């Protein structure tokens, strides 16, 4: 993961991990609006200037917090995808990990904020954001390829299908995290499963 400066890891890694964990905990407990450099500094016993030394700007802090959060979730995703169960069961697990838990889900709240702030971001920042998206995309494509090769899924173009599936999940996920009235996670899950059934089920006979 890119950092703000090239300094010895042993001096940087632990304070940085503490700050990122504290930032995510603050977002989860109090929301993004309550996340400030000063408040974060109090949580980890640092000055706001010390935090800026590590991250430079709040935008960089948020992006690195998102990268850190995605690393944790990525480990869960890889564990789910490595289970020796049918591909469809693993696909359902991936969808469950992808979607927000509900209104104000901290990971999705952070996603939306980072993306909103990136409208004028430089190319390097956009590449880092894209890599977060591609991690999900590559795992989904690989699972589709496996399922098709084993006859568990109907033949589809894995790249195109993965792109469309992620767009569907992003749309539903955005509605869930902002708390759109009438949007419930269980109902969203039903819609997604129905789409996957219609698109991937192998015709019988």
PDB file of C-alpha atoms in Angstrom:
ATOM      1  CA  UNK A   1       0.000   0.000   0.000  1.00  0.00           C
ATOM      2  CA  UNK A   2       1.481   3.397  -0.925  1.00  0.00           C
ATOM      3  CA  UNK A   3       2.356   5.603   2.005  1.00  0.00           C
ATOM      4  CA  UNK A   4       2.977   9.321   2.351  1.00  0.00           C
ATOM      5  CA  UNK A   5       6.739   8.980   2.607  1.00  0.00           C
ATOM      6  CA  UNK A   6       9.492   6.387   2.329  1.00  0.00           C
ATOM      7  CA  UNK A   7      10.677   5.909   5.921  1.00  0.00           C
ATOM      8  CA  UNK A   8      11.666   2.762   7.878  1.00  0.00           C
ATOM      9  CA  UNK A   9       8.619   0.521   8.317  1.00  0.00           C
ATOM     10  CA  UNK A  10       9.225  -0.256  11.965  1.00  0.00           C
ATOM     11  CA  UNK A  11       8.979   3.413  12.876  1.00  0.00           C
ATOM     12  CA  UNK A  12       5.896   4.048  10.745  1.00  0.00           C
ATOM     13  CA  UNK A  13       3.776   0.952  10.740  1.00  0.00           C
ATOM     14  CA  UNK A  14       2.525   0.769  14.335  1.00  0.00           C
ATOM     15  CA  UNK A  15       1.460   4.416  14.762  1.00  0.00           C
ATOM     16  CA  UNK A  16      -0.085   4.344  11.307  1.00  0.00           C
ATOM     17  CA  UNK A  17      -2.064   1.186  12.096  1.00  0.00           C
ATOM     18  CA  UNK A  18      -3.319   2.772  15.316  1.00  0.00           C
ATOM     19  CA  UNK A  19      -4.491   5.882  13.503  1.00  0.00           C
ATOM     20  CA  UNK A  20      -6.256   3.928  10.741  1.00  0.00           C
ATOM     21  CA  UNK A  21      -7.990   1.629  13.220  1.00  0.00           C
ATOM     22  CA  UNK A  22      -9.060   4.612  15.326  1.00  0.00           C
ATOM     23  CA  UNK A  23     -10.360   6.443  12.252  1.00  0.00           C
ATOM     24  CA  UNK A  24     -12.487   3.470  11.233  1.00  0.00           C
ATOM     25  CA  UNK A  25     -13.769   3.017  14.782  1.00  0.00           C
ATOM     26  CA  UNK A  26     -14.752   6.692  14.955  1.00  0.00           C
ATOM     27  CA  UNK A  27     -16.644   6.469  11.655  1.00  0.00           C
ATOM     28  CA  UNK A  28     -18.445   3.341  12.887  1.00  0.00           C
ATOM     29  CA  UNK A  29     -19.388   4.811  16.267  1.00  0.00           C
ATOM     30  CA  UNK A  30     -20.027   8.480  15.496  1.00  0.00           C
ATOM     31  CA  UNK A  31     -20.138   8.933  11.733  1.00  0.00           C
ATOM     32  CA  UNK A  32     -17.808  10.586   9.278  1.00  0.00           C
ATOM     33  CA  UNK A  33     -18.743  14.125  10.321  1.00  0.00           C
ATOM     34  CA  UNK A  34     -17.184  13.574  13.746  1.00  0.00           C
ATOM     35  CA  UNK A  35     -13.844  12.458  12.342  1.00  0.00           C
ATOM     36  CA  UNK A  36     -11.329  15.276  12.846  1.00  0.00           C
ATOM     37  CA  UNK A  37      -7.555  15.325  13.025  1.00  0.00           C
ATOM     38  CA  UNK A  38      -7.692  16.747  16.550  1.00  0.00           C
ATOM     39  CA  UNK A  39     -10.185  14.162  17.776  1.00  0.00           C
ATOM     40  CA  UNK A  40      -8.256  11.360  16.145  1.00  0.00           C
ATOM     41  CA  UNK A  41      -5.085  12.611  17.767  1.00  0.00           C
ATOM     42  CA  UNK A  42      -6.707  12.452  21.189  1.00  0.00           C
ATOM     43  CA  UNK A  43      -7.816   8.867  20.515  1.00  0.00           C
ATOM     44  CA  UNK A  44      -4.277   7.666  19.745  1.00  0.00           C
ATOM     45  CA  UNK A  45      -2.281  10.033  21.941  1.00  0.00           C
ATOM     46  CA  UNK A  46      -0.804  12.126  19.131  1.00  0.00           C
ATOM     47  CA  UNK A  47      -1.052  15.748  18.075  1.00  0.00           C
ATOM     48  CA  UNK A  48      -2.955  16.596  14.911  1.00  0.00           C
ATOM     49  CA  UNK A  49       0.383  17.769  13.511  1.00  0.00           C
ATOM     50  CA  UNK A  50       1.857  14.330  14.157  1.00  0.00           C
ATOM     51  CA  UNK A  51      -1.005  12.705  12.239  1.00  0.00           C
ATOM     52  CA  UNK A  52      -0.481  15.140   9.380  1.00  0.00           C
ATOM     53  CA  UNK A  53       3.178  14.104   9.398  1.00  0.00           C
ATOM     54  CA  UNK A  54       2.102  10.572   8.520  1.00  0.00           C
ATOM     55  CA  UNK A  55      -0.737  11.341   6.112  1.00  0.00           C
ATOM     56  CA  UNK A  56      -0.292  14.885   4.822  1.00  0.00           C
ATOM     57  CA  UNK A  57      -3.994  15.655   4.274  1.00  0.00           C
ATOM     58  CA  UNK A  58      -7.371  14.445   5.459  1.00  0.00           C
ATOM     59  CA  UNK A  59      -8.079  13.147   1.952  1.00  0.00           C
ATOM     60  CA  UNK A  60      -4.981  10.948   2.184  1.00  0.00           C
ATOM     61  CA  UNK A  61      -5.981   9.774   5.656  1.00  0.00           C
ATOM     62  CA  UNK A  62      -9.417   8.762   4.388  1.00  0.00           C
ATOM     63  CA  UNK A  63      -8.013   6.944   1.364  1.00  0.00           C
ATOM     64  CA  UNK A  64      -5.489   5.027   3.468  1.00  0.00           C
ATOM     65  CA  UNK A  65      -8.207   4.178   6.000  1.00  0.00           C
ATOM     66  CA  UNK A  66     -10.292   2.795   3.142  1.00  0.00           C
ATOM     67  CA  UNK A  67      -7.323   0.801   1.834  1.00  0.00           C
ATOM     68  CA  UNK A  68      -6.714  -0.587   5.334  1.00  0.00           C
ATOM     69  CA  UNK A  69     -10.390  -1.495   5.726  1.00  0.00           C
ATOM     70  CA  UNK A  70     -10.396  -3.220   2.346  1.00  0.00           C
ATOM     71  CA  UNK A  71      -7.317  -5.224   3.332  1.00  0.00           C
ATOM     72  CA  UNK A  72      -9.221  -6.607   6.320  1.00  0.00           C
ATOM     73  CA  UNK A  73     -12.290  -7.368   4.224  1.00  0.00           C
ATOM     74  CA  UNK A  74     -10.126  -8.822   1.468  1.00  0.00           C
ATOM     75  CA  UNK A  75      -8.831 -11.426   3.889  1.00  0.00           C
ATOM     76  CA  UNK A  76     -12.428 -12.420   4.691  1.00  0.00           C
ATOM     77  CA  UNK A  77     -13.285 -12.556   1.001  1.00  0.00           C
ATOM     78  CA  UNK A  78     -10.331 -14.776   0.151  1.00  0.00           C
ATOM     79  CA  UNK A  79     -11.233 -17.122   3.002  1.00  0.00           C
ATOM     80  CA  UNK A  80     -14.835 -17.354   1.775  1.00  0.00           C
ATOM     81  CA  UNK A  81     -13.773 -17.971  -1.811  1.00  0.00           C
ATOM     82  CA  UNK A  82     -11.292 -20.691  -0.835  1.00  0.00           C
ATOM     83  CA  UNK A  83     -13.944 -22.881   0.831  1.00  0.00           C
ATOM     84  CA  UNK A  84     -14.627 -26.234  -0.805  1.00  0.00           C
ATOM     85  CA  UNK A  85     -18.280 -25.592  -1.549  1.00  0.00           C
ATOM     86  CA  UNK A  86     -20.164 -25.017  -4.830  1.00  0.00           C
ATOM     87  CA  UNK A  87     -19.277 -21.881  -6.760  1.00  0.00           C
ATOM     88  CA  UNK A  88     -22.776 -20.452  -6.319  1.00  0.00           C
ATOM     89  CA  UNK A  89     -22.496 -20.705  -2.538  1.00  0.00           C
ATOM     90  CA  UNK A  90     -19.208 -18.819  -2.675  1.00  0.00           C
ATOM     91  CA  UNK A  91     -20.752 -16.255  -5.013  1.00  0.00           C
ATOM     92  CA  UNK A  92     -23.520 -15.630  -2.487  1.00  0.00           C
ATOM     93  CA  UNK A  93     -20.843 -15.175   0.194  1.00  0.00           C
ATOM     94  CA  UNK A  94     -19.011 -12.630  -1.965  1.00  0.00           C
ATOM     95  CA  UNK A  95     -22.238 -10.691  -2.502  1.00  0.00           C
ATOM     96  CA  UNK A  96     -22.927 -10.720   1.229  1.00  0.00           C
ATOM     97  CA  UNK A  97     -19.476  -9.276   1.939  1.00  0.00           C
ATOM     98  CA  UNK A  98     -19.818  -6.687  -0.833  1.00  0.00           C
ATOM     99  CA  UNK A  99     -23.127  -5.181   0.252  1.00  0.00           C
ATOM    100  CA  UNK A 100     -23.324  -2.765   3.209  1.00  0.00           C
ATOM    101  CA  UNK A 101     -24.843  -4.009   6.432  1.00  0.00           C
ATOM    102  CA  UNK A 102     -27.380  -1.209   6.221  1.00  0.00           C
ATOM    103  CA  UNK A 103     -27.871   2.510   6.756  1.00  0.00           C
ATOM    104  CA  UNK A 104     -24.589   4.327   7.556  1.00  0.00           C
ATOM    105  CA  UNK A 105     -22.450   1.227   7.185  1.00  0.00           C
ATOM    106  CA  UNK A 106     -18.995   2.665   8.051  1.00  0.00           C
ATOM    107  CA  UNK A 107     -17.091   0.999   5.204  1.00  0.00           C
ATOM    108  CA  UNK A 108     -19.559   2.163   2.581  1.00  0.00           C
ATOM    109  CA  UNK A 109     -19.827   5.611   4.165  1.00  0.00           C
ATOM    110  CA  UNK A 110     -16.074   5.890   3.789  1.00  0.00           C
ATOM    111  CA  UNK A 111     -16.212   4.606   0.194  1.00  0.00           C
ATOM    112  CA  UNK A 112     -18.749   7.256  -0.773  1.00  0.00           C
ATOM    113  CA  UNK A 113     -16.797  10.046   0.895  1.00  0.00           C
ATOM    114  CA  UNK A 114     -13.492   9.077  -0.709  1.00  0.00           C
ATOM    115  CA  UNK A 115     -15.112   8.829  -4.137  1.00  0.00           C
ATOM    116  CA  UNK A 116     -16.849  12.193  -3.674  1.00  0.00           C
ATOM    117  CA  UNK A 117     -13.572  13.869  -2.685  1.00  0.00           C
ATOM    118  CA  UNK A 118     -11.724  12.351  -5.638  1.00  0.00           C
ATOM    119  CA  UNK A 119     -13.426  14.351  -8.376  1.00  0.00           C
ATOM    120  CA  UNK A 120     -10.319  16.496  -8.754  1.00  0.00           C
ATOM    121  CA  UNK A 121      -7.805  13.876  -7.605  1.00  0.00           C
ATOM    122  CA  UNK A 122      -4.530  13.241  -9.399  1.00  0.00           C
ATOM    123  CA  UNK A 123      -3.898  10.169 -11.540  1.00  0.00           C
ATOM    124  CA  UNK A 124      -1.933   8.360  -8.826  1.00  0.00           C
ATOM    125  CA  UNK A 125      -4.823   8.693  -6.373  1.00  0.00           C
ATOM    126  CA  UNK A 126      -7.309   7.469  -8.955  1.00  0.00           C
ATOM    127  CA  UNK A 127      -5.116   4.451  -9.669  1.00  0.00           C
ATOM    128  CA  UNK A 128      -5.106   3.556  -5.982  1.00  0.00           C
ATOM    129  CA  UNK A 129      -8.882   3.826  -5.881  1.00  0.00           C
ATOM    130  CA  UNK A 130      -9.206   1.722  -9.018  1.00  0.00           C
ATOM    131  CA  UNK A 131      -7.064  -1.012  -7.479  1.00  0.00           C
ATOM    132  CA  UNK A 132      -9.589  -1.326  -4.636  1.00  0.00           C
ATOM    133  CA  UNK A 133     -12.334  -1.895  -7.203  1.00  0.00           C
ATOM    134  CA  UNK A 134     -10.253  -4.317  -9.252  1.00  0.00           C
ATOM    135  CA  UNK A 135      -9.552  -6.553  -6.258  1.00  0.00           C
ATOM    136  CA  UNK A 136     -13.266  -7.376  -6.099  1.00  0.00           C
ATOM    137  CA  UNK A 137     -13.563  -7.572  -9.871  1.00  0.00           C
ATOM    138  CA  UNK A 138     -10.691 -10.038 -10.290  1.00  0.00           C
ATOM    139  CA  UNK A 139     -12.027 -12.353  -7.582  1.00  0.00           C
ATOM    140  CA  UNK A 140     -15.508 -12.272  -9.090  1.00  0.00           C
ATOM    141  CA  UNK A 141     -14.189 -13.000 -12.593  1.00  0.00           C
ATOM    142  CA  UNK A 142     -12.083 -15.907 -11.309  1.00  0.00           C
ATOM    143  CA  UNK A 143     -15.094 -17.403  -9.530  1.00  0.00           C
ATOM    144  CA  UNK A 144     -17.251 -17.076 -12.641  1.00  0.00           C
ATOM    145  CA  UNK A 145     -14.576 -18.728 -14.782  1.00  0.00           C
ATOM    146  CA  UNK A 146     -14.346 -21.613 -12.315  1.00  0.00           C
ATOM    147  CA  UNK A 147     -18.108 -22.047 -12.117  1.00  0.00           C
ATOM    148  CA  UNK A 148     -18.465 -22.038 -15.901  1.00  0.00           C
ATOM    149  CA  UNK A 149     -15.596 -24.491 -16.409  1.00  0.00           C
ATOM    150  CA  UNK A 150     -17.198 -26.926 -13.955  1.00  0.00           C
ATOM    151  CA  UNK A 151     -20.626 -26.626 -15.533  1.00  0.00           C
ATOM    152  CA  UNK A 152     -22.099 -24.972 -12.438  1.00  0.00           C
ATOM    153  CA  UNK A 153     -22.817 -21.694 -14.250  1.00  0.00           C
ATOM    154  CA  UNK A 154     -24.260 -20.994 -17.672  1.00  0.00           C
ATOM    155  CA  UNK A 155     -21.575 -19.780 -20.104  1.00  0.00           C
ATOM    156  CA  UNK A 156     -21.320 -15.982 -19.900  1.00  0.00           C
ATOM    157  CA  UNK A 157     -18.569 -13.492 -20.619  1.00  0.00           C
ATOM    158  CA  UNK A 158     -16.949 -13.356 -17.151  1.00  0.00           C
ATOM    159  CA  UNK A 159     -15.512  -9.841 -17.532  1.00  0.00           C
ATOM    160  CA  UNK A 160     -18.725  -8.285 -18.786  1.00  0.00           C
ATOM    161  CA  UNK A 161     -20.883 -10.174 -16.314  1.00  0.00           C
ATOM    162  CA  UNK A 162     -18.644  -9.150 -13.402  1.00  0.00           C
ATOM    163  CA  UNK A 163     -18.820  -5.499 -14.468  1.00  0.00           C
ATOM    164  CA  UNK A 164     -22.603  -5.593 -14.657  1.00  0.00           C
ATOM    165  CA  UNK A 165     -22.931  -7.448 -11.370  1.00  0.00           C
ATOM    166  CA  UNK A 166     -20.755  -4.931  -9.543  1.00  0.00           C
ATOM    167  CA  UNK A 167     -22.805  -2.077 -11.031  1.00  0.00           C
ATOM    168  CA  UNK A 168     -25.960  -3.757  -9.694  1.00  0.00           C
ATOM    169  CA  UNK A 169     -24.401  -4.203  -6.269  1.00  0.00           C
ATOM    170  CA  UNK A 170     -23.114  -0.616  -6.220  1.00  0.00           C
ATOM    171  CA  UNK A 171     -26.565   0.710  -7.036  1.00  0.00           C
ATOM    172  CA  UNK A 172     -28.312  -1.308  -4.360  1.00  0.00           C
ATOM    173  CA  UNK A 173     -25.468  -0.688  -1.908  1.00  0.00           C
ATOM    174  CA  UNK A 174     -25.711   3.081  -2.321  1.00  0.00           C
ATOM    175  CA  UNK A 175     -29.446   2.955  -1.640  1.00  0.00           C
ATOM    176  CA  UNK A 176     -28.894   0.882   1.478  1.00  0.00           C
ATOM    177  CA  UNK A 177     -26.120   3.001   2.974  1.00  0.00           C
ATOM    178  CA  UNK A 178     -27.970   6.305   2.527  1.00  0.00           C
ATOM    179  CA  UNK A 179     -31.084   4.757   4.034  1.00  0.00           C
ATOM    180  CA  UNK A 180     -33.395   5.178   1.060  1.00  0.00           C
ATOM    181  CA  UNK A 181     -36.904   4.608   2.466  1.00  0.00           C
ATOM    182  CA  UNK A 182     -38.258   1.200   1.606  1.00  0.00           C
ATOM    183  CA  UNK A 183     -34.846  -0.293   0.851  1.00  0.00           C
ATOM    184  CA  UNK A 184     -34.036  -3.234   3.114  1.00  0.00           C
ATOM    185  CA  UNK A 185     -30.993  -5.490   2.985  1.00  0.00           C
ATOM    186  CA  UNK A 186     -33.042  -8.696   2.899  1.00  0.00           C
ATOM    187  CA  UNK A 187     -35.045  -7.427  -0.080  1.00  0.00           C
ATOM    188  CA  UNK A 188     -31.853  -6.354  -1.851  1.00  0.00           C
ATOM    189  CA  UNK A 189     -30.440  -9.832  -1.285  1.00  0.00           C
ATOM    190  CA  UNK A 190     -33.543 -11.342  -2.868  1.00  0.00           C
ATOM    191  CA  UNK A 191     -33.195  -9.108  -5.937  1.00  0.00           C
ATOM    192  CA  UNK A 192     -29.530 -10.012  -6.378  1.00  0.00           C
ATOM    193  CA  UNK A 193     -30.112 -13.745  -5.943  1.00  0.00           C
ATOM    194  CA  UNK A 194     -32.956 -13.611  -8.464  1.00  0.00           C
ATOM    195  CA  UNK A 195     -30.694 -11.849 -10.975  1.00  0.00           C
ATOM    196  CA  UNK A 196     -27.935 -14.425 -10.464  1.00  0.00           C
ATOM    197  CA  UNK A 197     -30.386 -17.326 -10.749  1.00  0.00           C
ATOM    198  CA  UNK A 198     -31.815 -15.996 -14.009  1.00  0.00           C
ATOM    199  CA  UNK A 199     -28.399 -15.218 -15.456  1.00  0.00           C
ATOM    200  CA  UNK A 200     -26.250 -18.134 -14.328  1.00  0.00           C
ATOM    201  CA  UNK A 201     -28.465 -21.170 -13.723  1.00  0.00           C
ATOM    202  CA  UNK A 202     -27.747 -23.998 -16.129  1.00  0.00           C
ATOM    203  CA  UNK A 203     -30.924 -25.092 -17.963  1.00  0.00           C
ATOM    204  CA  UNK A 204     -32.062 -28.547 -16.895  1.00  0.00           C
ATOM    205  CA  UNK A 205     -32.539 -31.280 -19.475  1.00  0.00           C
TER     206      UNK A 205
END
